[in-house]
CSV table of C-alpha atoms in Angstrom, one decimal:
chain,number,residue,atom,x,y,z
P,1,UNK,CA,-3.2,7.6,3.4
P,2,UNK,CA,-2.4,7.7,-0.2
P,3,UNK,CA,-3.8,4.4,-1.9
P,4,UNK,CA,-2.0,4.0,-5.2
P,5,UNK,CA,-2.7,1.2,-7.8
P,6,UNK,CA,0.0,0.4,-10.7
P,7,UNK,CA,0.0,-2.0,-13.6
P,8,UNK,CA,3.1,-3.3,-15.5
P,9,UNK,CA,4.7,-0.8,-13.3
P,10,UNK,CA,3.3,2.3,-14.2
P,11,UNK,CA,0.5,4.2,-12.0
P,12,UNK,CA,-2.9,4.1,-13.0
P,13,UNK,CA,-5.0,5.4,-10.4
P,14,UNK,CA,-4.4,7.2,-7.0
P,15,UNK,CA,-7.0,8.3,-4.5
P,16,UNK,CA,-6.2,10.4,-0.7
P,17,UNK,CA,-8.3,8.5,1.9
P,18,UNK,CA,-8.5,11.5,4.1
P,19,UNK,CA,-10.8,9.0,7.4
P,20,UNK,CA,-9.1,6.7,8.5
P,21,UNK,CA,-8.3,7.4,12.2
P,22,UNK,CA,-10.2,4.5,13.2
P,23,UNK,CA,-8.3,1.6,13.9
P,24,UNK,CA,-10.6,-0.8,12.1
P,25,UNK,CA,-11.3,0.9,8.7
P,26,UNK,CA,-12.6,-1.3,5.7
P,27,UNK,CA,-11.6,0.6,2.4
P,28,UNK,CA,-12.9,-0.4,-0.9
P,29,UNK,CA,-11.1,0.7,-3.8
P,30,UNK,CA,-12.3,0.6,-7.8
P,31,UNK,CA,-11.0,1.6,-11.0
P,32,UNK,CA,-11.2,0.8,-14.2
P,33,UNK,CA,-8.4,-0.4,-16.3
P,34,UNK,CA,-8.5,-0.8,-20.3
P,35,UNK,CA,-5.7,-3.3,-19.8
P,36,UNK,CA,-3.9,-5.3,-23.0
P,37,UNK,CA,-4.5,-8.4,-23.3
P,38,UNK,CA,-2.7,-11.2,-21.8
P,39,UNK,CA,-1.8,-11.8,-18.2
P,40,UNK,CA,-1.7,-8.3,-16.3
P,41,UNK,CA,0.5,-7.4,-13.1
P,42,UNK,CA,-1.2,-5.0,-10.4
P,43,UNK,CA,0.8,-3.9,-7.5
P,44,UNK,CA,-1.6,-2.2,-4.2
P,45,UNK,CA,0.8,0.5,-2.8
P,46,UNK,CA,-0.1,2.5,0.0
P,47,UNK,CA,1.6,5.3,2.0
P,48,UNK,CA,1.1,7.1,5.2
P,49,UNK,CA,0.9,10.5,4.9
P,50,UNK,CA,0.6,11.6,8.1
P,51,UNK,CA,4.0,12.3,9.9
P,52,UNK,CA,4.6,10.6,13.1
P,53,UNK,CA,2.1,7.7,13.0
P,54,UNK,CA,2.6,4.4,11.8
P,55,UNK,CA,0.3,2.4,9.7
P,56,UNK,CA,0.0,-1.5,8.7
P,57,UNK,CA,-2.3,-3.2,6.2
P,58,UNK,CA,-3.9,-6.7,7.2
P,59,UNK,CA,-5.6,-8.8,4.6
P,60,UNK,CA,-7.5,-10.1,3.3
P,61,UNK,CA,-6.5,-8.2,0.4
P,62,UNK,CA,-8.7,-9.4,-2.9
P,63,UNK,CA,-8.3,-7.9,-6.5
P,64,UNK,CA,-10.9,-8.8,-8.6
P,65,UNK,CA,-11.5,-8.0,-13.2
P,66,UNK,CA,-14.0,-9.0,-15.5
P,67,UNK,CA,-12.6,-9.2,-19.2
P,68,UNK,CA,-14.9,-8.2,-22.0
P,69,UNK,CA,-14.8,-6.6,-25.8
P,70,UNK,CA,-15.9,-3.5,-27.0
């Protein structure tokens, strides 16, 4: 499964989670973002890359960020 993550609708990070054949996988995704500042808008977008299976996605989801100044 590809596992994409965009802000303000442009990609900024993509990883290929290659293990997930089991039917209760826990992923945990992190990047780091050097957003604007001001209220941001992330979008989790994932796609199944393997043809002729089906795959869902059941939350919790949770998106977590910790602002601070360089």
């Amino acid at each position: 499964m590809l596992l994409r993550i965009w802000r303000a609708g442009k990609e900024i990070n993509y990883g290929l989670e290659s293990n997930v054949f089991d039917n209760n996988i826990i992923l945990n995704v992190e990047t780091v973002d050097v957003a604007p500042l001001g209220v941001q808008n992330y979008q989790l977008i994932i796609e199944n890359q393997t043809p002729a299976t089906t795959a869902f996605v059941a939350g919790p989801l949770v998106f977590s960020a910790t602002a601070y100044s360089g």
